[in-house]
Short mmCIF file of N, CA, C and O in Angstrom, two decimals:
data_model
loop_
_atom_site.label_atom_id
_atom_site.label_comp_id
_atom_site.label_asym_id
_atom_site.label_seq_id
_atom_site.Cartn_x
_atom_site.Cartn_y
_atom_site.Cartn_z
N MET A 1 -109.60 -11.17 31.88
CA MET A 1 -109.07 -10.40 31.15
C MET A 1 -110.03 -9.10 31.06
O MET A 1 -111.16 -9.38 31.14
N PRO A 2 -109.72 -7.88 31.14
CA PRO A 2 -110.72 -6.84 31.24
C PRO A 2 -111.39 -6.68 29.94
O PRO A 2 -110.69 -7.34 28.70
N VAL A 3 -112.39 -6.39 29.74
CA VAL A 3 -113.09 -6.29 28.71
C VAL A 3 -112.65 -5.62 27.43
O VAL A 3 -112.47 -5.68 26.28
N VAL A 4 -111.94 -4.19 27.93
CA VAL A 4 -111.29 -3.60 26.71
C VAL A 4 -110.41 -4.61 26.18
O VAL A 4 -109.99 -4.51 24.95
N GLN A 5 -109.37 -5.04 26.90
CA GLN A 5 -108.39 -6.08 26.25
C GLN A 5 -109.11 -7.19 25.51
O GLN A 5 -108.28 -7.24 24.48
N PHE A 6 -110.08 -7.55 25.93
CA PHE A 6 -110.67 -8.56 25.35
C PHE A 6 -111.29 -8.27 23.64
O PHE A 6 -110.97 -9.01 23.05
N ILE A 7 -111.81 -7.24 23.88
CA ILE A 7 -112.11 -6.54 22.55
C ILE A 7 -111.01 -6.25 21.61
O ILE A 7 -111.04 -6.49 20.39
N THR A 8 -110.09 -5.77 22.33
CA THR A 8 -108.83 -5.40 21.40
C THR A 8 -108.09 -6.50 20.89
O THR A 8 -107.80 -6.47 19.66
N VAL A 9 -108.36 -7.72 21.38
CA VAL A 9 -107.91 -8.97 20.76
C VAL A 9 -108.93 -9.51 19.92
O VAL A 9 -108.81 -9.94 18.81
N ALA A 10 -110.15 -9.50 20.47
CA ALA A 10 -111.16 -10.54 19.91
C ALA A 10 -111.91 -9.68 18.58
O ALA A 10 -112.15 -10.43 17.56
N LEU A 11 -111.66 -8.50 18.75
CA LEU A 11 -112.29 -7.79 17.21
C LEU A 11 -111.46 -8.12 16.13
O LEU A 11 -112.19 -8.40 14.88
N PRO A 12 -110.52 -7.79 15.87
CA PRO A 12 -109.74 -8.09 14.82
C PRO A 12 -109.62 -9.70 14.22
O PRO A 12 -109.77 -9.83 13.21
N VAL A 13 -109.87 -10.46 15.33
CA VAL A 13 -109.75 -11.99 15.04
C VAL A 13 -111.08 -12.37 14.39
O VAL A 13 -111.09 -12.90 13.32
N ALA A 14 -112.40 -11.69 14.97
CA ALA A 14 -113.50 -12.21 14.50
C ALA A 14 -113.92 -11.42 13.00
O ALA A 14 -114.16 -12.02 12.10
N LEU A 15 -113.42 -10.26 12.99
CA LEU A 15 -113.28 -9.53 11.46
C LEU A 15 -112.46 -10.31 10.59
O LEU A 15 -112.97 -10.74 9.50
N GLY A 16 -111.55 -10.84 11.09
CA GLY A 16 -110.67 -11.53 10.25
C GLY A 16 -111.09 -12.99 9.61
O GLY A 16 -110.98 -13.25 8.63
N LEU A 17 -111.88 -13.65 10.72
CA LEU A 17 -112.35 -14.85 10.46
C LEU A 17 -113.91 -14.46 9.64
O LEU A 17 -113.90 -15.42 8.52
N VAL A 18 -114.36 -13.30 9.56
CA VAL A 18 -115.61 -13.10 8.71
C VAL A 18 -114.88 -12.83 7.06
O VAL A 18 -115.55 -13.25 6.23
N MET A 19 -113.93 -12.07 7.08
CA MET A 19 -113.48 -11.64 5.93
C MET A 19 -112.56 -13.02 5.33
O MET A 19 -112.94 -13.34 4.00
N ILE A 20 -112.35 -14.10 5.94
CA ILE A 20 -111.75 -15.13 5.40
C ILE A 20 -112.96 -16.08 4.64
O ILE A 20 -113.07 -16.71 3.63
N GLY A 21 -114.03 -16.05 5.54
CA GLY A 21 -115.34 -16.73 5.27
C GLY A 21 -115.82 -16.46 4.12
O GLY A 21 -116.29 -17.18 3.23
N THR A 22 -116.22 -14.96 4.18
CA THR A 22 -116.86 -14.56 2.98
C THR A 22 -115.94 -14.48 1.70
O THR A 22 -116.33 -14.41 0.80
N GLY A 23 -114.63 -14.06 1.77
CA GLY A 23 -113.66 -14.40 0.75
C GLY A 23 -113.77 -15.80 0.15
O GLY A 23 -113.68 -15.52 -1.31
N GLY A 24 -113.71 -16.78 1.19
CA GLY A 24 -113.48 -18.06 0.59
C GLY A 24 -114.78 -18.41 -0.19
O GLY A 24 -114.72 -19.14 -1.08
N ALA A 25 -115.83 -17.79 0.42
CA ALA A 25 -117.50 -18.09 -0.48
C ALA A 25 -117.30 -17.47 -1.55
O ALA A 25 -117.70 -18.04 -2.68
N ASN A 26 -116.90 -16.28 -1.77
CA ASN A 26 -117.04 -15.69 -3.17
C ASN A 26 -115.73 -16.12 -4.09
O ASN A 26 -116.25 -16.31 -5.02
N PHE A 27 -114.70 -16.57 -3.38
CA PHE A 27 -113.65 -17.23 -4.32
C PHE A 27 -114.45 -18.69 -4.88
O PHE A 27 -114.02 -18.99 -6.11
N ALA A 28 -114.87 -19.21 -4.11
CA ALA A 28 -115.83 -20.70 -4.56
C ALA A 28 -116.49 -20.16 -5.79
O ALA A 28 -116.86 -21.03 -6.50
N GLY A 29 -117.16 -19.30 -5.61
CA GLY A 29 -118.05 -18.65 -6.65
C GLY A 29 -119.42 -19.50 -6.79
O GLY A 29 -119.63 -20.08 -7.92
N PRO A 30 -120.11 -20.03 -5.75
CA PRO A 30 -121.50 -20.49 -6.02
C PRO A 30 -122.31 -19.71 -6.89
O PRO A 30 -122.15 -18.35 -7.17
N SER A 31 -123.31 -20.06 -7.60
CA SER A 31 -124.16 -19.11 -8.61
C SER A 31 -124.40 -17.79 -8.07
O SER A 31 -124.70 -17.00 -8.73
N LEU A 32 -125.01 -17.86 -6.72
CA LEU A 32 -125.61 -16.51 -6.14
C LEU A 32 -124.40 -15.62 -6.14
O LEU A 32 -124.70 -14.28 -6.53
N ALA A 33 -123.12 -15.97 -5.85
CA ALA A 33 -121.79 -15.10 -5.76
C ALA A 33 -121.56 -14.53 -7.22
O ALA A 33 -121.60 -13.48 -7.59
N ARG A 34 -121.85 -15.35 -8.24
CA ARG A 34 -121.60 -15.18 -9.50
C ARG A 34 -122.70 -14.02 -9.91
O ARG A 34 -122.53 -13.10 -10.61
N GLN A 35 -123.70 -14.43 -9.62
CA GLN A 35 -125.08 -13.42 -10.22
C GLN A 35 -124.70 -12.07 -9.50
O GLN A 35 -125.07 -11.11 -10.05
N ASN A 36 -124.49 -12.27 -8.05
CA ASN A 36 -124.51 -10.72 -7.59
C ASN A 36 -123.19 -10.10 -8.03
O ASN A 36 -123.56 -8.69 -8.25
N PHE A 37 -122.19 -10.46 -8.26
CA PHE A 37 -121.16 -9.89 -9.21
C PHE A 37 -121.27 -9.22 -10.35
O PHE A 37 -121.15 -8.12 -11.00
N ALA A 38 -122.15 -10.02 -11.10
CA ALA A 38 -122.65 -9.42 -12.64
C ALA A 38 -123.73 -8.53 -12.55
O ALA A 38 -123.68 -7.56 -12.98
N LEU A 39 -124.63 -8.59 -11.30
CA LEU A 39 -125.55 -7.58 -11.14
C LEU A 39 -125.05 -5.99 -10.73
O LEU A 39 -125.10 -5.04 -11.01
N TRP A 40 -123.68 -6.32 -9.87
CA TRP A 40 -123.05 -5.17 -9.66
C TRP A 40 -122.15 -4.54 -10.82
O TRP A 40 -121.50 -3.53 -10.71
N GLY A 41 -122.02 -5.42 -11.72
CA GLY A 41 -121.45 -4.64 -12.90
C GLY A 41 -119.81 -5.10 -13.02
O GLY A 41 -119.22 -4.67 -13.72
N TYR A 42 -119.40 -6.29 -12.61
CA TYR A 42 -118.24 -6.60 -12.53
C TYR A 42 -118.16 -7.84 -13.47
O TYR A 42 -119.17 -8.63 -13.68
N PRO A 43 -116.97 -7.95 -14.07
CA PRO A 43 -116.93 -9.28 -15.41
C PRO A 43 -116.73 -10.59 -14.52
O PRO A 43 -116.45 -10.50 -13.61
N ALA A 44 -117.09 -11.55 -15.39
CA ALA A 44 -117.07 -12.87 -15.00
C ALA A 44 -115.62 -13.37 -14.33
O ALA A 44 -114.52 -12.64 -15.02
N GLY A 45 -115.66 -13.85 -13.29
CA GLY A 45 -114.32 -14.48 -12.56
C GLY A 45 -114.21 -13.27 -11.63
O GLY A 45 -113.18 -13.78 -10.91
N PHE A 46 -114.52 -12.04 -11.68
CA PHE A 46 -114.16 -11.05 -10.79
C PHE A 46 -114.53 -11.53 -9.04
O PHE A 46 -113.68 -10.91 -8.22
N HIS A 47 -115.33 -12.49 -8.90
CA HIS A 47 -115.56 -12.78 -7.63
C HIS A 47 -114.44 -13.73 -7.17
O HIS A 47 -114.33 -13.61 -5.81
N ARG A 48 -113.73 -14.35 -7.77
CA ARG A 48 -112.22 -14.63 -7.44
C ARG A 48 -111.39 -13.71 -6.84
O ARG A 48 -110.66 -14.02 -5.99
N VAL A 49 -111.26 -12.56 -7.60
CA VAL A 49 -110.48 -11.51 -7.18
C VAL A 49 -110.78 -11.06 -5.81
O VAL A 49 -109.95 -11.01 -5.17
N ALA A 50 -112.10 -10.63 -5.89
CA ALA A 50 -112.56 -10.08 -4.78
C ALA A 50 -112.41 -11.19 -3.41
O ALA A 50 -112.12 -10.68 -2.42
N GLY A 51 -112.85 -12.58 -3.98
CA GLY A 51 -112.52 -13.44 -2.84
C GLY A 51 -111.01 -13.75 -2.42
O GLY A 51 -111.01 -13.45 -1.24
N SER A 52 -110.16 -13.53 -3.15
CA SER A 52 -108.64 -13.61 -2.77
C SER A 52 -108.40 -12.43 -1.77
O SER A 52 -107.59 -12.81 -0.90
N VAL A 53 -108.76 -11.22 -2.17
CA VAL A 53 -108.44 -10.32 -1.55
C VAL A 53 -109.06 -10.10 -0.01
O VAL A 53 -108.06 -9.99 0.80
N GLY A 54 -110.35 -10.72 -0.13
CA GLY A 54 -110.79 -10.84 1.22
C GLY A 54 -110.15 -11.84 2.09
O GLY A 54 -109.91 -11.62 3.34
N VAL A 55 -109.91 -13.05 1.41
CA VAL A 55 -108.91 -14.00 2.23
C VAL A 55 -107.79 -13.21 2.79
O VAL A 55 -107.18 -13.53 3.99
N VAL A 56 -107.04 -12.72 1.94
CA VAL A 56 -105.66 -12.02 2.40
C VAL A 56 -105.90 -11.04 3.38
O VAL A 56 -105.09 -10.94 4.42
N ILE A 57 -106.74 -10.29 3.16
CA ILE A 57 -107.23 -9.22 4.37
C ILE A 57 -107.35 -9.74 5.50
O ILE A 57 -106.72 -9.34 6.88
N GLY A 58 -108.11 -10.65 5.69
CA GLY A 58 -108.79 -11.56 6.81
C GLY A 58 -107.49 -12.17 7.70
O GLY A 58 -107.38 -12.26 8.59
N LEU A 59 -106.45 -12.79 6.57
CA LEU A 59 -105.32 -13.26 7.31
C LEU A 59 -104.32 -12.31 7.94
O LEU A 59 -103.53 -12.34 8.81
N LEU A 60 -104.24 -11.06 7.07
CA LEU A 60 -103.51 -9.88 7.82
C LEU A 60 -104.02 -9.60 9.17
O LEU A 60 -103.50 -9.10 10.16
N LEU A 61 -105.50 -9.85 9.33
CA LEU A 61 -106.17 -9.22 10.75
C LEU A 61 -105.75 -10.51 11.71
O LEU A 61 -105.47 -9.94 12.84
N LEU A 62 -105.42 -11.60 11.42
CA LEU A 62 -105.26 -12.63 12.30
C LEU A 62 -103.89 -12.35 12.82
O LEU A 62 -103.74 -13.15 14.00
N ILE A 63 -102.90 -12.05 12.03
CA ILE A 63 -101.53 -12.00 12.48
C ILE A 63 -101.42 -10.36 13.34
O ILE A 63 -101.59 -9.66 12.89
N PRO A 64 -101.00 -10.53 14.55
CA PRO A 64 -100.85 -9.58 15.29
C PRO A 64 -99.94 -8.28 14.71
O PRO A 64 -100.08 -6.99 14.72
N LEU A 65 -98.81 -8.66 14.17
CA LEU A 65 -97.87 -7.80 13.42
C LEU A 65 -98.52 -7.12 12.21
O LEU A 65 -98.07 -6.00 11.92
N THR A 66 -99.40 -7.73 11.91
CA THR A 66 -99.89 -7.00 10.51
C THR A 66 -101.57 -6.69 10.65
O THR A 66 -101.97 -6.38 9.63
N SER A 67 -101.90 -6.83 11.88
CA SER A 67 -103.51 -6.47 12.02
C SER A 67 -104.03 -5.26 11.58
O SER A 67 -105.01 -5.13 11.31
N ARG A 68 -103.15 -4.11 12.09
CA ARG A 68 -103.17 -2.93 11.92
C ARG A 68 -103.42 -2.72 10.35
O ARG A 68 -104.40 -2.01 9.73
N VAL A 69 -102.51 -3.14 9.31
CA VAL A 69 -102.63 -3.15 7.93
C VAL A 69 -103.90 -3.85 7.64
O VAL A 69 -104.54 -3.33 6.62
N GLY A 70 -104.37 -5.12 8.12
CA GLY A 70 -105.14 -5.67 7.84
C GLY A 70 -106.70 -4.87 7.84
O GLY A 70 -107.52 -4.69 7.11
N ALA A 71 -106.73 -4.12 9.18
CA ALA A 71 -107.85 -3.17 9.32
C ALA A 71 -108.06 -2.44 8.57
O ALA A 71 -108.96 -1.84 7.98
N ILE A 72 -106.77 -1.53 8.18
CA ILE A 72 -106.87 -0.52 7.17
C ILE A 72 -107.33 -0.91 6.04
O ILE A 72 -108.27 -0.53 5.16
N ALA A 73 -106.65 -2.26 5.25
CA ALA A 73 -107.07 -2.66 3.90
C ALA A 73 -108.89 -3.17 4.33
O ALA A 73 -109.41 -3.02 2.98
N SER A 74 -109.19 -3.85 5.14
CA SER A 74 -110.56 -4.06 5.34
C SER A 74 -111.58 -2.78 5.18
O SER A 74 -112.58 -3.04 4.42
N ALA A 75 -110.93 -1.74 5.75
CA ALA A 75 -111.93 -0.54 5.72
C ALA A 75 -111.96 0.06 4.23
O ALA A 75 -113.02 0.23 3.87
N ILE A 76 -110.90 -0.21 3.43
CA ILE A 76 -110.88 0.39 2.05
C ILE A 76 -111.66 -0.97 1.40
O ILE A 76 -112.54 -0.26 0.41
N PHE A 77 -111.68 -1.84 1.53
CA PHE A 77 -112.30 -3.17 0.83
C PHE A 77 -113.80 -2.79 0.93
O PHE A 77 -114.60 -2.82 0.02
N MET A 78 -114.17 -2.56 2.43
CA MET A 78 -115.70 -2.47 2.70
C MET A 78 -116.10 -1.09 2.04
O MET A 78 -117.20 -0.77 1.68
N PHE A 79 -115.19 -0.14 2.22
CA PHE A 79 -115.92 1.26 1.42
C PHE A 79 -116.02 1.04 -0.12
O PHE A 79 -117.00 1.64 -0.43
N ALA A 80 -115.25 0.32 -0.59
CA ALA A 80 -115.48 0.03 -2.11
C ALA A 80 -116.84 -0.88 -2.41
O ALA A 80 -117.46 -0.83 -3.24
N ALA A 81 -116.91 -1.87 -1.15
CA ALA A 81 -118.13 -2.63 -1.27
C ALA A 81 -119.20 -1.78 -1.43
O ALA A 81 -120.34 -2.23 -2.13
N ILE A 82 -119.24 -0.91 -0.09
CA ILE A 82 -120.70 -0.14 -0.04
C ILE A 82 -120.57 1.07 -1.11
O ILE A 82 -121.83 1.05 -1.56
N ALA A 83 -119.83 1.34 -1.79
CA ALA A 83 -119.73 2.19 -2.90
C ALA A 83 -120.53 1.25 -4.17
O ALA A 83 -121.37 1.99 -4.81
N THR A 84 -120.04 0.08 -4.39
CA THR A 84 -120.60 -0.64 -5.15
C THR A 84 -122.08 -0.99 -5.05
O THR A 84 -122.93 -0.91 -5.90
N LEU A 85 -122.45 -1.18 -3.76
CA LEU A 85 -123.78 -1.37 -3.46
C LEU A 85 -124.77 -0.34 -3.68
O LEU A 85 -125.97 -0.46 -4.37
N ILE A 86 -124.40 0.87 -3.23
CA ILE A 86 -125.29 2.09 -3.74
C ILE A 86 -125.35 2.36 -5.01
O ILE A 86 -126.35 2.67 -5.47
N ARG A 87 -124.16 2.12 -5.82
CA ARG A 87 -124.16 2.61 -7.07
C ARG A 87 -125.01 1.49 -7.75
O ARG A 87 -125.92 1.97 -8.69
N SER A 88 -125.05 0.19 -7.40
CA SER A 88 -125.97 -0.82 -8.03
C SER A 88 -127.47 -0.67 -7.21
O SER A 88 -128.19 -1.45 -7.84
N ARG A 89 -127.47 0.18 -6.36
CA ARG A 89 -129.02 -0.01 -5.56
C ARG A 89 -129.48 -1.32 -4.94
O ARG A 89 -130.51 -1.53 -4.90
N ASP A 90 -128.31 -1.95 -4.68
CA ASP A 90 -128.60 -3.21 -3.83
C ASP A 90 -128.58 -3.11 -2.42
O ASP A 90 -127.77 -3.44 -1.66
N TRP A 91 -129.80 -2.67 -1.91
CA TRP A 91 -130.15 -1.98 -0.82
C TRP A 91 -129.87 -3.49 0.27
O TRP A 91 -129.71 -3.21 1.61
N GLY A 92 -130.20 -4.52 0.05
CA GLY A 92 -130.34 -5.50 0.79
C GLY A 92 -129.25 -6.09 1.23
O GLY A 92 -129.14 -6.67 2.41
N HIS A 93 -128.14 -5.79 0.64
CA HIS A 93 -126.67 -5.97 0.99
C HIS A 93 -126.08 -5.23 1.71
O HIS A 93 -125.10 -5.31 2.44
N LEU A 94 -126.69 -3.88 1.80
CA LEU A 94 -125.93 -2.59 2.48
C LEU A 94 -125.88 -2.68 3.90
O LEU A 94 -124.57 -2.33 4.33
N PRO A 95 -126.74 -3.09 4.56
CA PRO A 95 -126.44 -3.31 6.32
C PRO A 95 -125.31 -4.06 6.72
O PRO A 95 -124.68 -3.71 7.41
N ALA A 96 -125.35 -5.32 6.06
CA ALA A 96 -124.00 -6.24 6.55
C ALA A 96 -122.68 -5.63 5.97
O ALA A 96 -121.71 -5.64 6.84
N ALA A 97 -122.76 -4.98 5.01
CA ALA A 97 -121.47 -4.30 4.72
C ALA A 97 -121.08 -2.86 5.38
O ALA A 97 -119.91 -2.82 5.90
N ALA A 98 -122.17 -2.36 6.10
CA ALA A 98 -122.00 -1.03 6.74
C ALA A 98 -121.52 -1.54 8.10
O ALA A 98 -120.67 -1.16 8.74
N ILE A 99 -122.00 -2.60 8.84
CA ILE A 99 -121.45 -3.31 10.01
C ILE A 99 -120.01 -3.66 9.87
O ILE A 99 -119.16 -3.54 10.56
N LEU A 100 -119.73 -4.41 8.56
CA LEU A 100 -118.29 -4.58 8.53
C LEU A 100 -117.48 -3.50 8.28
O LEU A 100 -116.31 -3.39 8.70
N MET A 101 -117.99 -2.40 7.97
CA MET A 101 -117.24 -1.27 7.67
C MET A 101 -116.84 -0.39 9.12
O MET A 101 -116.11 -0.14 9.67
N ALA A 102 -118.19 -0.52 10.11
CA ALA A 102 -118.06 0.02 11.26
C ALA A 102 -116.82 -1.01 12.13
O ALA A 102 -116.14 -0.54 12.89
N ALA A 103 -116.91 -2.17 11.88
CA ALA A 103 -115.99 -3.04 12.58
C ALA A 103 -114.53 -2.78 12.17
O ALA A 103 -113.55 -2.95 13.02
N SER A 104 -114.31 -2.49 10.98
CA SER A 104 -113.05 -2.16 10.41
C SER A 104 -112.61 -1.01 11.08
O SER A 104 -111.61 -0.87 11.27
N ALA A 105 -113.34 0.11 10.97
CA ALA A 105 -113.10 1.28 11.56
C ALA A 105 -112.73 1.06 13.06
O ALA A 105 -111.56 1.90 13.93
N ALA A 106 -113.44 0.56 13.86
CA ALA A 106 -113.11 0.16 15.25
C ALA A 106 -111.93 -0.67 15.40
O ALA A 106 -111.06 -0.42 16.27
N ALA A 107 -111.50 -1.60 14.55
CA ALA A 107 -110.26 -2.43 14.68
C ALA A 107 -109.06 -1.37 14.19
O ALA A 107 -107.92 -1.27 15.01
N ILE A 108 -109.22 -0.49 13.22
CA ILE A 108 -108.09 0.62 13.24
C ILE A 108 -107.82 1.47 14.55
O ILE A 108 -106.89 1.72 14.92
N ALA A 109 -109.05 1.97 14.79
CA ALA A 109 -109.04 2.70 16.26
C ALA A 109 -108.22 2.12 17.40
O ALA A 109 -107.64 2.69 18.22
N ILE A 110 -108.67 0.76 17.35
CA ILE A 110 -108.19 -0.01 18.45
C ILE A 110 -106.46 0.21 18.48
O ILE A 110 -105.88 0.12 19.23
N HIS A 111 -106.12 0.08 17.07
CA HIS A 111 -104.61 -0.05 17.09
C HIS A 111 -104.22 1.61 16.94
O HIS A 111 -102.76 1.45 16.79
N GLY A 112 -104.93 2.41 17.18
CA GLY A 112 -104.18 3.85 17.43
C GLY A 112 -103.95 4.47 16.26
O GLY A 112 -103.38 4.47 15.29
#
């Protein structure tokens, strides 16, 4: 399998798995996740909303027919996350969010 074809398949799958993993962790709501969402100014229980959205986006990325929609949704979701982190001056979480934003943009570009 040529490298470009491998990346075309692997990037949305990898991004989807990351979104499902982080979304599931946020939904489960360990104390650190609840503390972070409170720090970012969200109401109690919002970690479940964000977690659910992350899991749905991840599933969209894993299904070839909906992968483009998932990539676009992932970029929007990560843009909102980056805006939240900047507004809250939470610089520690910003690099990971920026990497996921870049991966989302690349996944969009892959689908044309």
